JSON list of C-alpha atoms in Angstrom, two decimals:
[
{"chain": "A", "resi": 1, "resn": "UNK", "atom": "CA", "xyz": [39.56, 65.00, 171.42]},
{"chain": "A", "resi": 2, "resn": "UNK", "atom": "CA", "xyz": [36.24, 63.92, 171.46]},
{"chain": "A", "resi": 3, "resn": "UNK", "atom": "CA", "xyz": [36.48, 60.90, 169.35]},
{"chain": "A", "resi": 4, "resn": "UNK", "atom": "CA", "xyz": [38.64, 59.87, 172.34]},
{"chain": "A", "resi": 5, "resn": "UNK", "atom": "CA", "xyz": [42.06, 60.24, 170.73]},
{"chain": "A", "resi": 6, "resn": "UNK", "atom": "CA", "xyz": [45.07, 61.42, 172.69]},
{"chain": "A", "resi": 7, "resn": "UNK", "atom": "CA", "xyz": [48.35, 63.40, 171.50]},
{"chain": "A", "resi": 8, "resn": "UNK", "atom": "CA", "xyz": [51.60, 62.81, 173.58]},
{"chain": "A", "resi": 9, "resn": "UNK", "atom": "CA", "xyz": [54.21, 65.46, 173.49]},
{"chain": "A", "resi": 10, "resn": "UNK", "atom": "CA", "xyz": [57.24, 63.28, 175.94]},
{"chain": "A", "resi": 11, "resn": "UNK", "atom": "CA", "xyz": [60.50, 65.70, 176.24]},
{"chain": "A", "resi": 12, "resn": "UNK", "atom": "CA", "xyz": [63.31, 63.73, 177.87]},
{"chain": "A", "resi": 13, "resn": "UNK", "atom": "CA", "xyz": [66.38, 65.40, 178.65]},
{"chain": "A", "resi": 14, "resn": "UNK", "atom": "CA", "xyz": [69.40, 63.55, 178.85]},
{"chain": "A", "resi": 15, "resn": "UNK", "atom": "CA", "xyz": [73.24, 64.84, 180.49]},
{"chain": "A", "resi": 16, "resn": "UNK", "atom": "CA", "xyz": [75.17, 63.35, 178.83]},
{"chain": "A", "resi": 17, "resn": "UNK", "atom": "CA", "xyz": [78.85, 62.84, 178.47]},
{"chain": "A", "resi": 18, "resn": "UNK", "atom": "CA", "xyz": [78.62, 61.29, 175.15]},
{"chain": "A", "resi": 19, "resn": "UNK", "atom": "CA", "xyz": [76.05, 59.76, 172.98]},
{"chain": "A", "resi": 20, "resn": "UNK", "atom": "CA", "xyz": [75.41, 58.96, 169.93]},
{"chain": "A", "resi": 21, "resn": "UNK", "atom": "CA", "xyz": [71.43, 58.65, 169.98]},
{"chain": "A", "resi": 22, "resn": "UNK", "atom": "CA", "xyz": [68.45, 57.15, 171.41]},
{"chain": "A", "resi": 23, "resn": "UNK", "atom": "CA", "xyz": [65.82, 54.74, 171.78]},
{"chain": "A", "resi": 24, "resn": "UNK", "atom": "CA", "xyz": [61.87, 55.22, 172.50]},
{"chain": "A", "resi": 25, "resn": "UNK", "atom": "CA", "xyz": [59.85, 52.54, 173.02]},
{"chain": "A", "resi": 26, "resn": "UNK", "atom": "CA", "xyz": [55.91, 53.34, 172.28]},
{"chain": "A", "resi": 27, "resn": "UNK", "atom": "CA", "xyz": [53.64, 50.84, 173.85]},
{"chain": "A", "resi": 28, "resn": "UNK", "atom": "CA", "xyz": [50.38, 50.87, 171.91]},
{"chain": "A", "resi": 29, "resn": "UNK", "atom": "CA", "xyz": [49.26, 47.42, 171.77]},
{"chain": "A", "resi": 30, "resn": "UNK", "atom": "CA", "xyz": [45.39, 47.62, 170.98]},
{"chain": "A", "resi": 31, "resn": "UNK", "atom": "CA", "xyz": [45.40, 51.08, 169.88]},
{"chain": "A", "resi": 32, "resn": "UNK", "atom": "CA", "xyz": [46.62, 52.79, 166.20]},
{"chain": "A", "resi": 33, "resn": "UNK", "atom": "CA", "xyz": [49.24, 55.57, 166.18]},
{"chain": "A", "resi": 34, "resn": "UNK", "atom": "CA", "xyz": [49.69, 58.19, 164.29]},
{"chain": "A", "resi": 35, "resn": "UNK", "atom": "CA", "xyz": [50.82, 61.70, 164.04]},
{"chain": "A", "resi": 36, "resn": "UNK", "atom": "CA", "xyz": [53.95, 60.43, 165.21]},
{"chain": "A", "resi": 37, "resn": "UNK", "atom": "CA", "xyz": [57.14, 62.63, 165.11]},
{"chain": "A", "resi": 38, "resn": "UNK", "atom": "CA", "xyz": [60.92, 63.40, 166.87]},
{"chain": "A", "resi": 39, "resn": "UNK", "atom": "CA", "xyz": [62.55, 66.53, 167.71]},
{"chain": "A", "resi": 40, "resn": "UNK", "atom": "CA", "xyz": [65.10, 68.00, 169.57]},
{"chain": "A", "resi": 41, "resn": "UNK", "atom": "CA", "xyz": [63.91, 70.98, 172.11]},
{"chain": "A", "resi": 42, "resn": "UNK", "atom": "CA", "xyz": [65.94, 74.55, 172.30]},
{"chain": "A", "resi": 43, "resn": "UNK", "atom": "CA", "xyz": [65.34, 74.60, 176.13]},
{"chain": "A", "resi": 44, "resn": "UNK", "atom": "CA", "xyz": [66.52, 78.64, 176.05]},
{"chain": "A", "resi": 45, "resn": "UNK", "atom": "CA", "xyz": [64.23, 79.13, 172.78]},
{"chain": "A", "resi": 46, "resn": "UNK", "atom": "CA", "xyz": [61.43, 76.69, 173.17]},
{"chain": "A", "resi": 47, "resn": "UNK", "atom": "CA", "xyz": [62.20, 75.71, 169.61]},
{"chain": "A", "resi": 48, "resn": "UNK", "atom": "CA", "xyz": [61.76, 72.01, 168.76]},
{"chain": "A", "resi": 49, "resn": "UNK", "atom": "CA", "xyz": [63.63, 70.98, 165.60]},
{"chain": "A", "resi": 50, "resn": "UNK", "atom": "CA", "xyz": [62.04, 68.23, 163.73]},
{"chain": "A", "resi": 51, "resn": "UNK", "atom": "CA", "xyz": [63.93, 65.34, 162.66]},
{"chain": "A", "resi": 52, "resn": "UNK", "atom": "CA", "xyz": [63.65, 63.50, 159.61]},
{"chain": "A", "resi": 53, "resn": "UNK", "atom": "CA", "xyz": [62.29, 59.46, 159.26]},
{"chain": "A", "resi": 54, "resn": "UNK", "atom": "CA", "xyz": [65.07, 57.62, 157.21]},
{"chain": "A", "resi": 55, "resn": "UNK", "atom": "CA", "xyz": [67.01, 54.20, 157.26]},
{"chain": "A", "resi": 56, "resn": "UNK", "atom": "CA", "xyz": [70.56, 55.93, 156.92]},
{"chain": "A", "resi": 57, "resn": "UNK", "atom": "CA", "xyz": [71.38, 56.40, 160.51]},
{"chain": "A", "resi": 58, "resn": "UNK", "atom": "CA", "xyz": [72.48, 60.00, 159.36]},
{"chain": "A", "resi": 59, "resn": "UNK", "atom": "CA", "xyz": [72.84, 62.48, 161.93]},
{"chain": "A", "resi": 60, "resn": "UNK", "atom": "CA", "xyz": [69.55, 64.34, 162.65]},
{"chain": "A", "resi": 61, "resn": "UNK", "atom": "CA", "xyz": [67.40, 61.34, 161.67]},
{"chain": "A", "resi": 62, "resn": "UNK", "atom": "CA", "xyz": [65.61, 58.81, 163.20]},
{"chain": "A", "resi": 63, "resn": "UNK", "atom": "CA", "xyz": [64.43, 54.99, 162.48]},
{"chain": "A", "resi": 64, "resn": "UNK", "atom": "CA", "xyz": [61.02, 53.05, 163.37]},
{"chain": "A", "resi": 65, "resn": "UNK", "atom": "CA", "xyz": [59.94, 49.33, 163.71]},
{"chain": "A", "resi": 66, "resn": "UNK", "atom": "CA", "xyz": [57.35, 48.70, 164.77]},
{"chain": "A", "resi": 67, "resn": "UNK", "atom": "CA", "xyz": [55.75, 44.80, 166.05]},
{"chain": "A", "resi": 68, "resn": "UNK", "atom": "CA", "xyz": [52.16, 45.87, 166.13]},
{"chain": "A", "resi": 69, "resn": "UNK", "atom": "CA", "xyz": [52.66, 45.83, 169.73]},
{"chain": "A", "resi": 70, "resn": "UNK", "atom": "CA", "xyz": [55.72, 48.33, 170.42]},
{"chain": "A", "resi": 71, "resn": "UNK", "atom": "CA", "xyz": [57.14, 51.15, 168.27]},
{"chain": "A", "resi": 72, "resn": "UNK", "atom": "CA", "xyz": [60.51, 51.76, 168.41]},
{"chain": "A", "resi": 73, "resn": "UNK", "atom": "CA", "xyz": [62.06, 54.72, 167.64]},
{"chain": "A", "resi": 74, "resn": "UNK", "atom": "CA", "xyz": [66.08, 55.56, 167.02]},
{"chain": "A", "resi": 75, "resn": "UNK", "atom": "CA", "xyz": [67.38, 58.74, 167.29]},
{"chain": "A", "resi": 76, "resn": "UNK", "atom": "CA", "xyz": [70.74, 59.61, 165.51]},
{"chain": "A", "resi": 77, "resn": "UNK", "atom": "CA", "xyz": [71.71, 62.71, 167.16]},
{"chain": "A", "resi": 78, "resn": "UNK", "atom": "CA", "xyz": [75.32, 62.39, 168.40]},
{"chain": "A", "resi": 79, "resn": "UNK", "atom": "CA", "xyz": [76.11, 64.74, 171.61]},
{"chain": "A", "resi": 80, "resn": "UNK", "atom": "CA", "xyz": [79.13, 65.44, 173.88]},
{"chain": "A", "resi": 81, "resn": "UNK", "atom": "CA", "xyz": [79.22, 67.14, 177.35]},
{"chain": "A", "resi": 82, "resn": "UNK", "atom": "CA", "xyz": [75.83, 68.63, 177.26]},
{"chain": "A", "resi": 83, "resn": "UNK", "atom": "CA", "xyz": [72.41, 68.45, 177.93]},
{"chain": "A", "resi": 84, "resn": "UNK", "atom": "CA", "xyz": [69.84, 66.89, 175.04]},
{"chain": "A", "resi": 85, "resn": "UNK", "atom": "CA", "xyz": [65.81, 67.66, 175.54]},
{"chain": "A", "resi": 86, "resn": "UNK", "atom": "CA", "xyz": [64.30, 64.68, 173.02]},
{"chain": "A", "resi": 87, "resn": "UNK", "atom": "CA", "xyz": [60.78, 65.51, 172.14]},
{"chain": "A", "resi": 88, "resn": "UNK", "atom": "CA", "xyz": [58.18, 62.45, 170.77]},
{"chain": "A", "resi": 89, "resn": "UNK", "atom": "CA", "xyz": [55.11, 63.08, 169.70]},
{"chain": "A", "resi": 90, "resn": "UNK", "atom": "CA", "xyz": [52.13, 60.66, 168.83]},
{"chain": "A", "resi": 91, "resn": "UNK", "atom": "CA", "xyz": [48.44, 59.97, 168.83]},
{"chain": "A", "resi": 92, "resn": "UNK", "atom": "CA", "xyz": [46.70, 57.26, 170.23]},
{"chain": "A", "resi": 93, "resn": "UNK", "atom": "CA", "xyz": [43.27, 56.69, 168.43]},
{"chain": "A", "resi": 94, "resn": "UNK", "atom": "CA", "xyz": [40.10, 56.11, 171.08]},
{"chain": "A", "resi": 95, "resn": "UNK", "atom": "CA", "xyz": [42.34, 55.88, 173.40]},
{"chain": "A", "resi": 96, "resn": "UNK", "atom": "CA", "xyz": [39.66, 56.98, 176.07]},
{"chain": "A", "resi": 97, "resn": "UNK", "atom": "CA", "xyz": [36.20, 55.58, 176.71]},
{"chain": "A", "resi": 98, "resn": "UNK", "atom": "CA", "xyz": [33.58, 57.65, 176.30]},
{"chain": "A", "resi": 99, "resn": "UNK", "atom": "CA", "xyz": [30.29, 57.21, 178.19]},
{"chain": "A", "resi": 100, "resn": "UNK", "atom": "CA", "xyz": [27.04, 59.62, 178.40]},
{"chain": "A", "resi": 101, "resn": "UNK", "atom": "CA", "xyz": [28.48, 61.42, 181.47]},
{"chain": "A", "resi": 102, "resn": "UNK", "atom": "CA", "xyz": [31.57, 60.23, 182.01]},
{"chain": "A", "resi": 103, "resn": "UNK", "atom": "CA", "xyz": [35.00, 59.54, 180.45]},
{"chain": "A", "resi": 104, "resn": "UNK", "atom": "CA", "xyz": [38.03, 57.24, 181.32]},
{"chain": "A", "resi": 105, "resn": "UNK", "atom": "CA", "xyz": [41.29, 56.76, 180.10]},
{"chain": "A", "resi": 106, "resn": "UNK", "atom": "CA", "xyz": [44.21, 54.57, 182.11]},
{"chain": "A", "resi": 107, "resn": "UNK", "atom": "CA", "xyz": [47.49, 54.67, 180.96]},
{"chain": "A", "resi": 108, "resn": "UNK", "atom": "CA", "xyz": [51.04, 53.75, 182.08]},
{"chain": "A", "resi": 109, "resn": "UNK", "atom": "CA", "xyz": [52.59, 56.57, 181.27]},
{"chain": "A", "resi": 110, "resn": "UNK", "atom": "CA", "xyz": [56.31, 55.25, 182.10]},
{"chain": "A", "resi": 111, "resn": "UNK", "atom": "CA", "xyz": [56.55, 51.14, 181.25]},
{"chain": "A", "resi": 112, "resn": "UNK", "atom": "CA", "xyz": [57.99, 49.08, 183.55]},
{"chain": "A", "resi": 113, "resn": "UNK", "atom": "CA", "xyz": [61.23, 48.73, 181.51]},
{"chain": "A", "resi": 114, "resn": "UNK", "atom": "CA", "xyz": [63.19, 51.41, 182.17]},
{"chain": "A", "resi": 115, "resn": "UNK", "atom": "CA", "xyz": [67.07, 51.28, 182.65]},
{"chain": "A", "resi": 116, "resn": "UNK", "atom": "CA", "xyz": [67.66, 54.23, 185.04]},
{"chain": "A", "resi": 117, "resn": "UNK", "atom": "CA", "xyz": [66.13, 55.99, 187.91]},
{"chain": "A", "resi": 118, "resn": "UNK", "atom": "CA", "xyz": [65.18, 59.65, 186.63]},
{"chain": "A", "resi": 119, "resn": "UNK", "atom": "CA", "xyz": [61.97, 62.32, 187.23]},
{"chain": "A", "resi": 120, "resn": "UNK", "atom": "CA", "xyz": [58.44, 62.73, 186.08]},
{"chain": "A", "resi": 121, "resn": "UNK", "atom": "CA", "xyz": [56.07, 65.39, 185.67]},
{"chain": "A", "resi": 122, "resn": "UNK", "atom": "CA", "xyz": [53.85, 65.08, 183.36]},
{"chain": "A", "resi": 123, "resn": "UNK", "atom": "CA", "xyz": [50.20, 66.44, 182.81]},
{"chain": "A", "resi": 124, "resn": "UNK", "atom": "CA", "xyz": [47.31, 65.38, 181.16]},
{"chain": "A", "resi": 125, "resn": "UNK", "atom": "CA", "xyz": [45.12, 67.94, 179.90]},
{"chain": "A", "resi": 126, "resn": "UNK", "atom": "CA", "xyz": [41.21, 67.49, 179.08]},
{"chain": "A", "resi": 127, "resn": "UNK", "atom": "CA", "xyz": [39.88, 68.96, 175.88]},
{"chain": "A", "resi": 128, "resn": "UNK", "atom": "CA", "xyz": [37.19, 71.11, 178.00]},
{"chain": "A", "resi": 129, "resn": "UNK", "atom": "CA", "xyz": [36.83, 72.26, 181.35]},
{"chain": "A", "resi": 130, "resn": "UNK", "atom": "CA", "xyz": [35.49, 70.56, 184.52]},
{"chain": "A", "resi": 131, "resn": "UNK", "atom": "CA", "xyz": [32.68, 72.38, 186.13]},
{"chain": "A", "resi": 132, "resn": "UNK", "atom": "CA", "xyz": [32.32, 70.69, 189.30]},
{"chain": "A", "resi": 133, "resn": "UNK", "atom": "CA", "xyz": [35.47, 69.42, 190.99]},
{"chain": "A", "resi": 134, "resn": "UNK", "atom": "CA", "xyz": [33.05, 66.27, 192.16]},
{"chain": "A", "resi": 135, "resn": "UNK", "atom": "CA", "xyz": [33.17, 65.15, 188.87]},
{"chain": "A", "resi": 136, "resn": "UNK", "atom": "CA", "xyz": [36.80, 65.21, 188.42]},
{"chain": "A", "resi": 137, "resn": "UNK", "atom": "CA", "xyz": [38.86, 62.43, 189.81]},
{"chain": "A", "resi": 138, "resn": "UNK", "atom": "CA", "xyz": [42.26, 60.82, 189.09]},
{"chain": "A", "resi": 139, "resn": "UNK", "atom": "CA", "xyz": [44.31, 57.66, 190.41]},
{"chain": "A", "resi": 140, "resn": "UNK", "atom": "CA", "xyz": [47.90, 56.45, 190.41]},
{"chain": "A", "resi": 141, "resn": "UNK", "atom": "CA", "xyz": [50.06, 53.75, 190.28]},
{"chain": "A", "resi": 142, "resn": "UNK", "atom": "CA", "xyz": [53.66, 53.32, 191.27]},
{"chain": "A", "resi": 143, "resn": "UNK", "atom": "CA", "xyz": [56.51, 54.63, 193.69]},
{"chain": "A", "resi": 144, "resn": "UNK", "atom": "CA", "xyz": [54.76, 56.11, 196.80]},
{"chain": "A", "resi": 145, "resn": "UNK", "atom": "CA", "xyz": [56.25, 59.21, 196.64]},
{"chain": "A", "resi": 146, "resn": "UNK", "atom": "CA", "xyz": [54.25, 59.93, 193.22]},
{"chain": "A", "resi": 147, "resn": "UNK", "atom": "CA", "xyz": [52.02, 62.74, 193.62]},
{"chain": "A", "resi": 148, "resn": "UNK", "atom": "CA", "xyz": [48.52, 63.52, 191.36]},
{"chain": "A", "resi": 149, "resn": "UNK", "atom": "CA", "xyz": [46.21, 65.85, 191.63]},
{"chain": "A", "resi": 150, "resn": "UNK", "atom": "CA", "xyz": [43.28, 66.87, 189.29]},
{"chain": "A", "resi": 151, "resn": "UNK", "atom": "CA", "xyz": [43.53, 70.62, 188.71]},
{"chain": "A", "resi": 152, "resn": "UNK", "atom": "CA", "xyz": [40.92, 73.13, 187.50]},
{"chain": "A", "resi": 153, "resn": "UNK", "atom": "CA", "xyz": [42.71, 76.30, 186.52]},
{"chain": "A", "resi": 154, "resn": "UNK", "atom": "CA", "xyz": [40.61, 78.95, 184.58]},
{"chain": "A", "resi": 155, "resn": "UNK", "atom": "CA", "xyz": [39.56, 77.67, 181.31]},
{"chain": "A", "resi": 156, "resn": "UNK", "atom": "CA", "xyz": [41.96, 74.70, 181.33]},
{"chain": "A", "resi": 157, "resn": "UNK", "atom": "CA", "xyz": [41.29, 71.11, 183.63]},
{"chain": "A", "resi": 158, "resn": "UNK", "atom": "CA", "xyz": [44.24, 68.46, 183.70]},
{"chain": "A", "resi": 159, "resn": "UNK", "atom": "CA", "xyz": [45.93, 66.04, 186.09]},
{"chain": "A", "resi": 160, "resn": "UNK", "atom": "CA", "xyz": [49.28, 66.65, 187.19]},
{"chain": "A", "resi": 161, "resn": "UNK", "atom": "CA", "xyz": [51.46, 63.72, 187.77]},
{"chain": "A", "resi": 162, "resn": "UNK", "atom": "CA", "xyz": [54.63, 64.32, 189.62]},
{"chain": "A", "resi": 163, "resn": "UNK", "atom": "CA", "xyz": [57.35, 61.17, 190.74]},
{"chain": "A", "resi": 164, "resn": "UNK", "atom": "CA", "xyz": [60.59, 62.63, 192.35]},
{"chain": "A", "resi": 165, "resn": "UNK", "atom": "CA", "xyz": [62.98, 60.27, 191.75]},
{"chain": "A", "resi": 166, "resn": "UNK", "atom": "CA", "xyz": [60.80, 57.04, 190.05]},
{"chain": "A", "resi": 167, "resn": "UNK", "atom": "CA", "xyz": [63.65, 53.76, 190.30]},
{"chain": "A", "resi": 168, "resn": "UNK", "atom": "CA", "xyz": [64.49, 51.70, 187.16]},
{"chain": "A", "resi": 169, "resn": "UNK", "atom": "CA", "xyz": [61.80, 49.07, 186.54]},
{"chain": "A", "resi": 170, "resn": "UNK", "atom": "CA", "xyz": [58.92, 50.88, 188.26]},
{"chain": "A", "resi": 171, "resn": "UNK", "atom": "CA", "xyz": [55.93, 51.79, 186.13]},
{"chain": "A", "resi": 172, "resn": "UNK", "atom": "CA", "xyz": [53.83, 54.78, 186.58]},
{"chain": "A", "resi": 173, "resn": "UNK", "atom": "CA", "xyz": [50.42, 54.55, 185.73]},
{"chain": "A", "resi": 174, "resn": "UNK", "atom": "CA", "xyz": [47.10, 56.77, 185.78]}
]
């Protein structure tokens, strides 16, 4: 938004052979969150059903702490030989700078703690459209076979991020 705060909407999808749940680590040291929320995605329907915030560890809930630094989130949502798509969303207040002419935002979007190798794309979109592909410019960080690319497309201006196969450990940031 203009104010300079950011939604997230992160789907990971999991194969699992069995699971009860899982964890989410939200770095937002320096910023506030809010809007913050868990759901499970229908891939076939595009349906995302909300879970509920409790302390029960009840399937179809989830728990938060939260250290001022990182949020954690736990998902109870048992599965067995099948695929889970976890949705997280949150807001990040003023997370971007705002100048006269010019705004900024850098972000890892994948911390460097990560357990397992797996894929990203991901795509930040800008509340208005970029006129003049001049003024529109993005940067990485991470595995060098990460790809970005600022796209204009009709109406709509965002920055695709794409990392093939990014190894445990390795942050991605833009």
């Amino acid at each position: 938004s203009s104010n300079g705060d950011v939604s997230f909407q992160e789907i990971y999808t999991f194969d699992v052979d069995f699971m009860n749940g899982a964890y989410h680590n939200i770095d937002y040291g320096g910023y506030n969150i809010t809007d913050y929320r868990v759901g499970i995605l229908d891939k076939e329907t595009g349906d995302i059903e909300y879970l509920t915030e409790s302390f029960d560890e009840s399937p179809g809930t989830y728990r938060v702490s939260d250290n001022g630094e990182i949020f954690k989130l736990q998902v109870f949502n048992p599965a067995e030989d099948e695929t889970v798509h976890f949705v997280f969303e949150y807001t990040l207040v003023e997370l971007i700078t705002n100048y006269n002419d010019t705004a900024e935002i850098n972000r890892k979007i994948v911390p460097e703690n990560t357990d397992d190798n797996f894929s990203v794309d991901a795509r930040i979109y800008l509340p208005g459209n970029v006129s003049n592909q001049e003024d529109f410019r993005a940067w990485g960080y991470g595995p060098y076979d990460a790809h970005i690319e600022p796209v204009m497309e009709g109406e709509r201006s965002y920055v695709e991020i794409t990392v093939p196969n990014n190894p445990p450990n390795q942050f991605v940031e833009v």
